[in-house]
Coordinates of C-alpha atoms and ligand atoms in Angstrom, one line a residue:
M21 CA 24.6 116.6 65.3
K22 CA 21.5 114.4 65.3
L23 CA 21.2 114.0 61.6
P24 CA 24.7 112.6 60.8
T25 CA 24.5 110.2 63.7
L26 CA 21.2 108.9 62.4
A27 CA 22.6 108.7 58.9
C28 CA 25.6 106.7 60.1
F29 CA 23.4 104.3 62.1
V30 CA 21.1 103.7 59.1
L31 CA 24.1 103.1 56.8
A32 CA 25.5 100.6 59.3
G33 CA 22.2 98.9 59.4
L34 CA 22.0 98.6 55.7
Q35 CA 25.4 97.1 55.5
A36 CA 24.5 94.5 58.1
I37 CA 21.4 93.6 56.2
A38 CA 23.4 93.5 52.9
Q39 CA 25.5 90.7 54.4
E40 CA 22.4 88.6 55.1
I41 CA 20.6 86.6 52.5
P42 CA 17.1 85.6 53.6
A43 CA 17.2 82.2 52.0
V44 CA 19.3 79.0 52.3
A45 CA 19.1 76.1 49.8
G46 CA 18.1 72.8 51.4
W47 CA 16.8 74.3 54.6
Q48 CA 13.4 75.6 55.5
I49 CA 13.3 78.8 57.5
G50 CA 10.8 78.5 60.3
L51 CA 9.5 81.8 61.7
P52 CA 6.5 80.7 63.8
T53 CA 6.3 84.0 65.6
P54 CA 6.2 86.5 62.7
G55 CA 8.1 89.7 63.2
T56 CA 10.3 88.5 66.1
H57 CA 13.0 86.7 64.2
R58 CA 14.8 86.7 60.8
A59 CA 17.0 84.0 59.4
G60 CA 19.2 83.5 56.4
V61 CA 22.7 83.2 55.2
D62 CA 25.5 85.4 56.5
I63 CA 28.5 85.7 54.3
H64 CA 30.6 87.5 57.0
A65 CA 33.0 85.2 58.9
P66 CA 31.6 81.7 58.4
H67 CA 33.1 78.7 60.1
S68 CA 34.0 77.4 56.7
G69 CA 33.1 78.0 53.1
K70 CA 31.4 81.2 51.8
G71 CA 28.6 81.5 54.3
C72 CA 26.8 80.3 57.4
G73 CA 23.3 80.4 58.8
K74 CA 22.3 83.3 61.0
I75 CA 19.2 83.9 63.1
V76 CA 18.5 87.2 64.7
G77 CA 15.9 87.6 67.4
T78 CA 14.5 90.9 68.5
A79 CA 11.9 89.7 71.0
S80 CA 11.5 87.1 73.6
E81 CA 7.8 87.2 74.6
K82 CA 5.5 84.3 74.0
S83 CA 8.2 81.8 73.0
A84 CA 9.4 84.0 70.1
R85 CA 11.8 82.0 68.0
G86 CA 13.2 81.3 64.6
C87 CA 14.9 78.2 63.2
F88 CA 16.5 76.4 60.3
I89 CA 14.9 73.0 59.5
Q90 CA 15.9 70.2 57.3
E91 CA 14.0 66.9 57.2
F92 CA 14.6 63.5 55.8
Y93 CA 11.1 62.5 54.6
K94 CA 9.5 60.8 51.6
K95 CA 12.0 61.1 48.8
T96 CA 14.8 61.9 51.2
A97 CA 13.8 59.5 54.0
I98 CA 16.6 57.7 55.7
K99 CA 16.8 54.1 57.0
P100 CA 15.4 53.8 60.5
G101 CA 16.6 51.3 63.1
R102 CA 20.2 52.4 63.0
A103 CA 22.7 54.9 64.4
Y104 CA 23.8 58.1 62.7
R105 CA 26.5 60.7 63.5
Y106 CA 25.6 64.3 63.7
A107 CA 27.6 67.5 64.1
I108 CA 26.9 71.2 64.1
S109 CA 29.2 74.3 64.6
Y110 CA 27.8 77.4 66.1
R111 CA 28.6 80.7 67.8
T112 CA 26.4 83.4 69.3
A113 CA 26.4 87.0 70.3
P114 CA 28.9 87.1 73.3
Q115 CA 26.1 87.8 75.8
M116 CA 22.5 87.3 75.0
E117 CA 19.2 86.9 76.7
G118 CA 18.0 84.4 74.1
K119 CA 19.1 80.7 73.8
A120 CA 20.4 78.8 70.9
A121 CA 19.5 75.1 70.6
F122 CA 20.0 72.1 68.5
L123 CA 17.3 69.4 68.0
I124 CA 16.8 66.1 66.2
D125 CA 13.3 64.7 66.3
C126 CA 11.3 62.1 64.5
Y127 CA 7.8 60.9 63.5
T128 CA 6.4 57.5 62.6
A129 CA 3.6 57.1 60.0
E130 CA 1.1 58.1 62.6
G131 CA 2.1 61.7 62.2
E132 CA 2.0 64.5 64.8
K133 CA 1.0 62.3 67.7
S134 CA 4.1 60.2 67.2
H135 CA 6.4 63.1 67.5
K136 CA 9.5 62.2 69.5
S137 CA 12.5 64.3 70.4
L138 CA 15.8 62.4 70.0
I139 CA 18.4 65.1 70.7
S140 CA 17.7 68.4 72.4
E141 CA 20.8 70.3 73.3
R142 CA 21.0 73.9 74.6
L143 CA 24.0 75.7 73.0
P144 CA 25.7 78.0 75.6
A145 CA 26.4 81.5 74.4
G146 CA 29.9 82.2 73.1
A147 CA 31.5 84.4 70.5
E148 CA 33.9 81.6 69.3
W149 CA 32.9 78.8 67.0
K150 CA 32.2 75.6 68.8
T151 CA 31.3 72.2 67.4
V152 CA 28.8 69.8 69.0
S153 CA 28.7 66.2 67.7
G154 CA 27.5 62.8 68.7
E155 CA 25.5 59.8 67.7
V156 CA 21.8 59.3 67.5
S157 CA 19.9 56.1 67.2
I158 CA 16.8 56.4 64.9
P159 CA 14.1 54.1 66.1
E160 CA 12.4 51.5 64.0
K161 CA 9.3 52.5 62.0
V162 CA 10.4 56.2 61.9
V163 CA 9.4 57.8 58.5
R164 CA 10.5 61.3 59.1
V165 CA 13.6 62.7 60.8
R166 CA 14.2 66.5 61.3
M167 CA 17.3 68.5 62.3
L168 CA 16.4 71.9 63.8
L169 CA 18.8 74.8 64.5
Y170 CA 17.0 77.2 66.9
L171 CA 17.3 80.6 68.4
H172 CA 14.7 81.3 71.2
G173 CA 14.3 84.9 72.3
K174 CA 16.6 87.9 71.8
G175 CA 20.1 87.6 70.4
T176 CA 22.0 86.3 67.4
A177 CA 23.1 82.8 66.6
W178 CA 25.3 81.5 63.7
F179 CA 25.3 77.9 62.5
D180 CA 27.7 76.2 60.1
D181 CA 28.9 72.8 58.9
A182 CA 25.9 70.7 59.9
F183 CA 26.4 67.0 59.4
F184 CA 24.1 64.0 59.5
G185 CA 25.3 60.7 58.1
Y186 CA 26.3 57.1 58.8
T187 CA 28.8 56.6 61.7
T188 CA 31.5 55.1 59.5
D189 CA 34.6 57.3 58.8
G190 CA 34.2 59.4 55.6
A191 CA 30.5 58.7 55.4
P192 CA 28.8 61.3 53.1
N193 CA 26.7 64.1 54.6
L194 CA 23.0 63.3 54.0
L195 CA 22.0 66.9 54.6
K196 CA 21.6 69.1 51.6
N197 CA 23.8 72.1 51.9
G198 CA 25.1 71.2 55.4
G199 CA 27.5 74.1 55.1
L200 CA 24.6 76.6 54.9
E201 CA 26.3 78.1 51.8
P202 CA 24.7 81.0 50.1
P203 CA 22.4 80.3 47.1
G204 CA 23.2 81.5 43.6
S205 CA 20.8 84.4 44.3
Y206 CA 23.2 85.9 46.8
A207 CA 25.0 88.2 44.3
L208 CA 21.6 89.8 43.7
D209 CA 20.9 90.0 47.4
L210 CA 24.2 91.9 47.9
A211 CA 23.6 94.2 44.9
P212 CA 23.0 97.8 46.0
E213 CA 19.8 99.6 45.2
N214 CA 20.5 101.6 42.0
G215 CA 17.2 102.6 40.3
T216 CA 15.3 105.6 39.2
G217 CA 12.1 104.9 41.0
R218 CA 10.1 105.5 37.8
V219 CA 8.7 102.0 37.6
K220 CA 6.7 100.9 40.6
L221 CA 5.8 97.3 41.6
S222 CA 3.0 96.7 44.0
A223 CA 0.7 93.9 45.1
D224 CA -1.9 95.8 47.2
F225 CA -4.9 94.1 45.5
E226 CA -6.7 90.8 46.0
N227 CA -4.6 87.8 44.9
G228 CA -1.5 90.1 44.7
T229 CA 1.6 88.6 46.3
L230 CA 5.1 90.1 46.3
G231 CA 7.9 90.2 48.8
K232 CA 10.9 92.6 49.0
V233 CA 11.6 94.7 45.9
K234 CA 14.9 96.2 44.9
E235 CA 15.6 98.1 41.8
I236 CA 19.3 97.2 41.1
A237 CA 19.5 99.2 37.8
P238 CA 17.1 101.3 35.9
N239 CA 14.4 99.0 34.6
E240 CA 15.9 96.0 36.4
F241 CA 14.3 94.6 39.5
Y242 CA 15.2 91.9 42.0
V243 CA 12.1 90.8 43.9
Y244 CA 11.1 88.1 46.3
A245 CA 7.9 86.2 45.5
S246 CA 6.7 86.4 49.1
A247 CA 7.5 88.1 52.3
P248 CA 9.1 85.9 54.9
D249 CA 7.0 87.1 57.8
K250 CA 3.6 86.8 56.1
P251 CA 1.4 83.8 55.4
R252 CA 2.1 82.5 51.9
S253 CA 0.8 80.0 49.4
P254 CA 2.1 76.4 49.8
F255 CA 2.8 76.8 46.0
L256 CA 5.1 79.2 44.2
W257 CA 2.9 82.2 43.7
F258 CA 3.6 85.8 42.7
H259 CA 1.3 88.4 41.2
F260 CA 2.1 92.1 41.1
R261 CA 1.2 95.3 39.3
V262 CA 3.8 97.2 37.3
E263 CA 3.3 100.9 36.8
G264 CA 5.3 103.4 34.7
C265 CA 6.3 100.6 32.4
E266 CA 5.0 101.9 29.1
G267 CA 7.6 101.6 26.3
R268 CA 10.1 100.0 28.7
E269 CA 11.8 96.7 28.6
I270 CA 12.0 95.6 32.2
T271 CA 14.1 92.7 33.6
F272 CA 12.8 90.9 36.6
H273 CA 14.8 88.6 38.8
V274 CA 12.4 86.7 41.0
N275 CA 13.6 84.8 44.0
P276 CA 10.9 82.3 44.8
T277 CA 12.2 81.2 48.2
P278 CA 11.3 78.8 49.8
F279 CA 10.5 77.5 46.4
A280 CA 13.0 77.0 43.5
R281 CA 13.1 75.8 39.9
D282 CA 12.9 72.1 41.0
N283 CA 10.3 72.7 43.7
T284 CA 7.4 75.0 42.7
G285 CA 4.5 73.0 44.0
G286 CA 2.9 73.3 40.5
N287 CA 2.6 75.5 37.5
G288 CA 6.3 75.9 37.3
T289 CA 6.7 75.1 33.6
R290 CA 4.5 77.9 32.4
S291 CA 5.8 80.6 34.7
P292 CA 5.6 83.6 34.3
V293 CA 2.6 85.3 32.5
M294 CA 1.7 89.0 31.9
S295 CA -1.5 91.0 31.2
H296 CA -2.6 94.6 30.6
D297 CA -6.2 94.1 31.7
G298 CA -6.1 91.2 34.2
D299 CA -8.2 89.0 31.9
Q300 CA -6.1 88.3 28.8
W301 CA -2.8 86.7 29.9
A302 CA 0.1 85.7 27.8
G303 CA 3.2 83.7 28.6
I304 CA 6.6 85.6 28.9
E305 CA 8.9 83.6 26.8
S306 CA 12.2 85.4 27.5
K307 CA 13.1 83.6 30.7
S308 CA 15.7 81.5 32.4
W309 CA 16.7 80.1 35.8
N310 CA 20.1 80.6 37.3
D311 CA 22.4 77.6 37.8
D312 CA 21.1 76.4 41.1
G313 CA 17.5 77.3 40.3
T314 CA 17.1 80.0 43.0
V315 CA 16.3 82.9 40.6
L316 CA 13.9 83.1 37.7
T317 CA 14.9 85.9 35.4
F318 CA 12.6 87.2 32.7
K319 CA 12.2 90.4 30.7
H320 CA 9.4 92.0 28.8
R321 CA 8.9 95.1 26.8
F322 CA 5.6 96.7 27.9
E323 CA 3.6 98.5 25.3
R324 CA 1.3 100.0 27.9
S325 CA 1.0 100.8 31.6
P326 CA 0.0 99.4 34.0
A327 CA 0.6 95.7 33.5
W328 CA 0.3 92.7 35.7
V329 CA 2.8 89.9 36.1
A330 CA 2.0 86.6 37.7
S331 CA 3.6 83.2 38.2
F332 CA 0.7 81.5 36.3
Y333 CA -2.7 82.5 34.9
P334 CA -4.6 84.0 37.8
F335 CA -8.3 83.6 38.1
T336 CA -9.5 86.4 40.3
A337 CA -12.8 87.7 41.7
D338 CA -12.3 90.8 39.6
H339 CA -12.2 88.6 36.5
I340 CA -15.5 87.0 37.5
S341 CA -17.0 90.5 38.0
R342 CA -15.9 91.4 34.5
F343 CA -17.2 88.1 33.1
I344 CA -20.6 88.8 34.7
A345 CA -20.6 92.4 33.4
K346 CA -19.8 91.2 29.9
H347 CA -22.7 88.7 29.8
K348 CA -25.2 90.6 32.0
S349 CA -27.3 91.6 28.9
N350 CA -27.4 88.0 27.5
P351 CA -30.9 86.8 28.1
H352 CA -29.6 83.3 28.8
F353 CA -27.3 84.4 31.6
S354 CA -28.1 85.3 35.1
P355 CA -25.7 85.8 38.0
R356 CA -26.6 85.1 41.6
V357 CA -25.0 84.9 45.0
L358 CA -25.2 81.6 46.8
G359 CA -24.0 82.9 50.2
K360 CA -21.1 84.4 52.0
T361 CA -17.6 82.9 52.5
K362 CA -16.1 82.7 56.0
Q363 CA -14.5 86.2 55.5
G364 CA -17.8 87.6 54.2
R365 CA -17.1 87.6 50.4
D366 CA -19.8 86.7 48.0
L367 CA -19.9 83.1 46.8
R368 CA -21.1 83.8 43.3
A369 CA -22.7 81.6 40.7
Y370 CA -24.2 81.9 37.2
T371 CA -27.2 80.2 35.7
I372 CA -27.2 79.6 31.9
T373 CA -30.4 78.4 30.3
D374 CA -33.1 79.3 27.8
A375 CA -35.6 81.1 30.0
A376 CA -38.3 80.6 27.3
V377 CA -38.4 76.8 28.2
P378 CA -40.2 76.2 31.5
E379 CA -37.9 75.0 34.3
A380 CA -40.0 71.8 34.8
D381 CA -39.1 70.8 31.2
K382 CA -35.4 71.0 31.8
R383 CA -32.8 68.9 33.7
V384 CA -30.0 70.4 35.8
I385 CA -26.2 70.4 35.1
M386 CA -23.9 71.9 37.7
F387 CA -20.2 72.8 37.7
T388 CA -17.8 73.9 40.4
A389 CA -14.2 75.1 40.1
L390 CA -11.4 76.5 42.3
Q391 CA -12.0 74.7 45.5
H392 CA -8.2 74.6 45.4
D393 CA -7.2 78.1 44.6
L394 CA -4.1 77.7 42.5
E395 CA -5.8 75.2 40.2
T396 CA -6.8 77.8 37.6
T397 CA -6.5 75.5 34.6
G398 CA -9.8 73.9 35.8
A399 CA -11.3 77.3 36.2
M400 CA -10.3 78.3 32.6
A401 CA -11.7 75.1 31.2
Q402 CA -14.9 75.7 33.0
E403 CA -15.1 79.3 31.7
G404 CA -14.6 77.8 28.2
I405 CA -17.7 75.7 28.8
C406 CA -19.7 78.8 29.8
R407 CA -18.4 80.7 26.8
F408 CA -19.7 77.9 24.5
L409 CA -23.0 77.7 26.3
L410 CA -23.5 81.4 25.9
S411 CA -22.6 81.3 22.2
N412 CA -24.7 81.2 19.0
D413 CA -23.6 77.6 18.3
P414 CA -26.8 75.6 17.5
R415 CA -25.6 72.9 19.9
A416 CA -25.4 75.5 22.7
A417 CA -28.9 76.6 21.9
K418 CA -30.1 72.9 22.2
L419 CA -28.3 72.5 25.5
R420 CA -29.8 75.7 26.9
R421 CA -33.3 74.4 26.0
A422 CA -32.8 71.0 27.5
F423 CA -30.8 72.0 30.7
V424 CA -30.4 74.6 33.4
F425 CA -26.6 75.0 33.9
H426 CA -25.6 76.2 37.4
V427 CA -21.9 77.3 37.6
V428 CA -19.9 78.1 40.7
P429 CA -16.8 79.6 39.2
Q430 CA -14.8 80.2 42.4
M431 CA -15.5 78.0 45.4
N432 CA -12.7 79.5 47.4
P433 CA -12.8 83.3 47.1
D434 CA -11.0 83.9 50.5
G435 CA -8.0 81.8 49.6
I436 CA -7.7 83.4 46.2
A437 CA -8.0 86.9 47.7
A438 CA -5.2 86.2 50.1
G439 CA -2.8 85.1 47.4
N440 CA -3.8 81.5 46.6
M441 CA -3.5 80.2 50.2
Y442 CA -4.9 76.8 49.2
C443 CA -8.0 76.8 51.4
P444 CA -7.6 78.9 54.6
V445 CA -10.5 76.8 56.0
G446 CA -8.8 73.5 55.2
N447 CA -9.1 71.4 52.1
L448 CA -12.7 72.2 50.9
N449 CA -12.8 69.1 48.7
R450 CA -12.7 66.9 51.8
Q451 CA -15.4 68.7 53.8
W452 CA -18.6 68.2 51.8
G453 CA -21.5 67.2 53.9
L454 CA -19.8 68.1 57.1
D455 CA -21.1 71.6 57.5
T456 CA -17.6 72.7 58.4
T457 CA -17.1 75.4 55.8
A458 CA -19.5 78.2 54.8
E459 CA -18.6 77.7 51.1
T460 CA -19.5 74.0 50.8
T461 CA -22.6 74.5 53.0
A462 CA -23.9 77.2 50.7
V463 CA -23.5 75.1 47.6
E464 CA -25.1 72.1 49.4
Q465 CA -28.0 74.2 50.5
F466 CA -28.5 75.3 46.8
A467 CA -28.4 71.7 45.6
R468 CA -31.0 70.7 48.3
E469 CA -33.3 73.6 47.2
L470 CA -33.1 72.3 43.7
A471 CA -34.0 68.8 44.9
A472 CA -36.9 70.2 47.0
R473 CA -38.3 71.7 43.8
G474 CA -37.9 68.4 42.1
R475 CA -34.9 69.6 39.9
K476 CA -32.7 66.5 39.9
I477 CA -29.1 67.0 38.9
E478 CA -28.4 65.0 35.8
L479 CA -24.6 65.8 35.7
F480 CA -22.2 67.4 38.1
M481 CA -18.6 68.2 37.3
D482 CA -15.9 69.6 39.7
F483 CA -12.9 71.1 38.0
H484 CA -9.3 71.1 39.2
G485 CA -5.8 71.0 37.7
W486 CA -2.6 72.9 37.2
C487 CA 0.2 73.1 34.6
T488 CA 2.7 70.3 34.6
P489 CA 3.9 68.1 31.7
E490 CA 4.3 65.1 34.1
R491 CA 0.6 64.4 34.6
A492 CA -2.3 63.6 32.4
T493 CA -5.7 65.1 32.4
I494 CA -7.9 62.8 34.5
L495 CA -11.7 62.3 34.4
M496 CA -12.7 60.5 37.6
T497 CA -16.2 59.1 38.2
Y498 CA -17.9 56.3 40.1
G499 CA -18.1 52.6 39.1
K500 CA -21.1 50.2 39.2
E501 CA -20.0 48.7 42.5
I502 CA -21.1 51.9 44.3
T503 CA -23.6 53.1 41.8
D504 CA -25.3 50.8 39.3
E505 CA -24.6 49.3 35.8
A506 CA -26.5 52.0 33.9
T507 CA -24.7 54.8 35.7
E508 CA -21.3 53.4 35.1
R509 CA -22.2 52.8 31.4
D510 CA -23.5 56.4 30.9
A511 CA -20.6 58.0 32.8
L512 CA -18.1 56.1 30.6
R513 CA -20.1 57.0 27.5
L514 CA -19.9 60.7 28.4
V515 CA -16.2 60.5 29.2
E516 CA -15.6 58.7 25.9
K517 CA -17.4 61.5 24.0
I518 CA -15.2 64.2 25.7
K519 CA -11.8 62.4 25.6
P520 CA -11.1 62.4 21.9
K521 CA -11.8 66.1 21.8
L522 CA -9.1 66.9 24.3
N523 CA -5.4 67.4 23.5
G524 CA -2.6 65.6 25.3
K525 CA -2.7 62.6 27.6
V526 CA -6.1 61.9 29.1
S527 CA -7.0 59.1 31.4
T528 CA -10.2 57.8 33.1
T529 CA -10.4 56.6 36.7
L530 CA -13.4 54.7 38.1
W531 CA -13.7 54.8 41.8
R532 CA -15.2 51.4 42.8
K533 CA -15.2 51.8 46.6
R534 CA -16.6 54.5 48.9
I535 CA -13.4 54.8 50.8
Q536 CA -10.7 56.1 48.5
T537 CA -7.2 57.6 48.7
V538 CA -7.4 60.7 46.5
T539 CA -4.2 62.7 46.2
G540 CA -2.8 61.3 49.4
I541 CA -6.0 61.7 51.6
T542 CA -8.1 58.7 52.5
S543 CA -11.8 59.4 53.1
D544 CA -15.3 58.5 52.1
V545 CA -15.8 59.8 48.5
S546 CA -18.9 61.7 49.8
R547 CA -16.5 64.2 51.4
L548 CA -15.5 65.2 47.8
A549 CA -17.7 67.6 45.9
S550 CA -18.5 65.0 43.2
G551 CA -19.1 62.2 45.7
W552 CA -21.4 64.3 47.8
M553 CA -23.4 65.3 44.7
K554 CA -23.6 61.7 43.6
F555 CA -24.3 60.0 46.9
E556 CA -25.9 62.6 49.1
A557 CA -27.6 65.0 46.6
G558 CA -28.7 62.3 44.1
A559 CA -26.8 63.6 41.0
R560 CA -27.1 61.0 38.3
L561 CA -23.6 61.4 36.9
A562 CA -20.8 63.1 38.8
C563 CA -17.1 63.6 37.9
S564 CA -14.0 65.1 39.3
I565 CA -11.8 66.5 36.6
E566 CA -8.1 67.5 36.7
I567 CA -7.0 69.5 33.7
F568 CA -3.2 69.2 33.3
G569 CA -1.8 71.5 30.6
E570 CA 1.4 70.9 28.8
G571 CA 4.3 73.1 29.7
T572 CA 3.4 75.9 27.2
C573 CA -0.4 75.8 27.1
T574 CA -1.9 79.2 26.4
Q575 CA -5.0 80.6 28.2
D576 CA -6.9 80.2 24.9
Q577 CA -6.0 76.5 24.8
Y578 CA -7.5 76.1 28.2
F579 CA -10.7 77.8 27.1
A580 CA -10.7 75.5 24.0
W581 CA -10.5 72.6 26.4
G582 CA -13.7 73.8 28.0
R583 CA -15.3 74.0 24.6
A584 CA -14.3 70.4 23.9
F585 CA -16.0 69.4 27.2
A586 CA -19.2 71.2 26.1
E587 CA -19.1 69.7 22.6
G588 CA -18.6 66.2 24.1
M589 CA -21.6 66.8 26.4
A590 CA -23.7 68.0 23.5
E591 CA -22.8 64.8 21.6
Y592 CA -23.6 62.6 24.6
F593 CA -27.0 64.2 25.0
G594 CA -27.7 63.7 21.3
F595 CA -27.3 67.2 20.0
Ligands
ZN25 ZN1 -7.6 70.2 43.3

């Protein structure tokens, strides 16, 4: 009798899961205690509309909890210093150990330390829908207001018809998707498994990221970009291997939750790309988003197996290993290890120079890339420079005789290995000179050793960038107010040699003060790689570079961009 009972139980479980969709447009799902709670849309018996929010908790230890969060902040910020009306409908499992709660809180521009709770209401358990409503006064100077729907501990809570708006009758709901309606992806969430199992998707390799996988028809997959209970990149990122795909046209429906078409964090316009070897990547052109931008569908006919699919051109440690292996026998190329990352990975570098010329007769040029791990356009451009420097071009030969090039192709191997986590040790490009990260410290040590041997850095470039048609490529360097006349003049002359060789919009920024706000963070420029090299390691010229590709830029175009940098440098140095 045991087997049928178990089968029944499993089937019932599957049906329960099939009614739940682990995403809800407009709301963030907060699961601060991984594995204890799950949250999503339930299409069974909502208060109104097609769905409602549901949180299920299976543990109560150590303040286990899950929640829905919606905030009014930045673009969606609301006017402070006035009253608003709020409402929420909810029900819970008839009896439960856990507790549902409703919160509204706020912050001023001072951030975390200004956190203030405005409404904090325990919601008594009950199987019938109840509505809680009232008015809340948002204090002056508040820049961020959040509504949170919580379940603490074991149990189940449903939420529906959330409202936040002006107190006047008929005022519109300022919440996005206050009804917690299911996203356009829900038909796929409800679709039954119906595959052959011949094609396998996996992400059990460094930089690989993939959430739940469901084969909904032979050669047709519905996948989540990330798993809800695992750390994920703050950008849309997926990267998986496809096996058994030879000769098959496979359709992928990717649910990028918590991201969407209009919110990818970067690189969204190029997505996705595929490769058969992990090095040569090509864009997949047959793609489209569904109506509400919650599912990216694409298909590809694979000539060989295995293949890799990613949301943008990856730049992995394996790729660097293959680049080193390819150039190992080139007499002008020597790889080295500068140190270990926090997690013990090698922090690798290459030296490119003509060894026949004594070191004392050459100056130093140094490059870094991938402090920010998703910014692979900068890494590709930097590889393009290296490819040129290792080529037979007569200008490359002259550059190799005049300079020793030191290249750190991947400043952040740990973040990249974990699936582009955007600096697990905090923003590397704000920690130079602080001795707070193993990665920056290792490169600083290397630069100090160069200086100790009298090898001054003539030029330093730090590469960043991602793919978006909305931004221009930017070359950032330091003005005469914080350097001197000759440095500014030479920096601009170098930039003017490079700029005409680059495609698309290119602009120059001169930082004229030591304290700068760079991509939203205000600090001394010496905490940036280029500023540290300039002001603390004595580099003569130092630039930060953001490479922004157009929407359809190919991998080869990024390499060509690097070549353009190298040719501009050759021209600047008179070759
Ligand atoms: Zn960056």
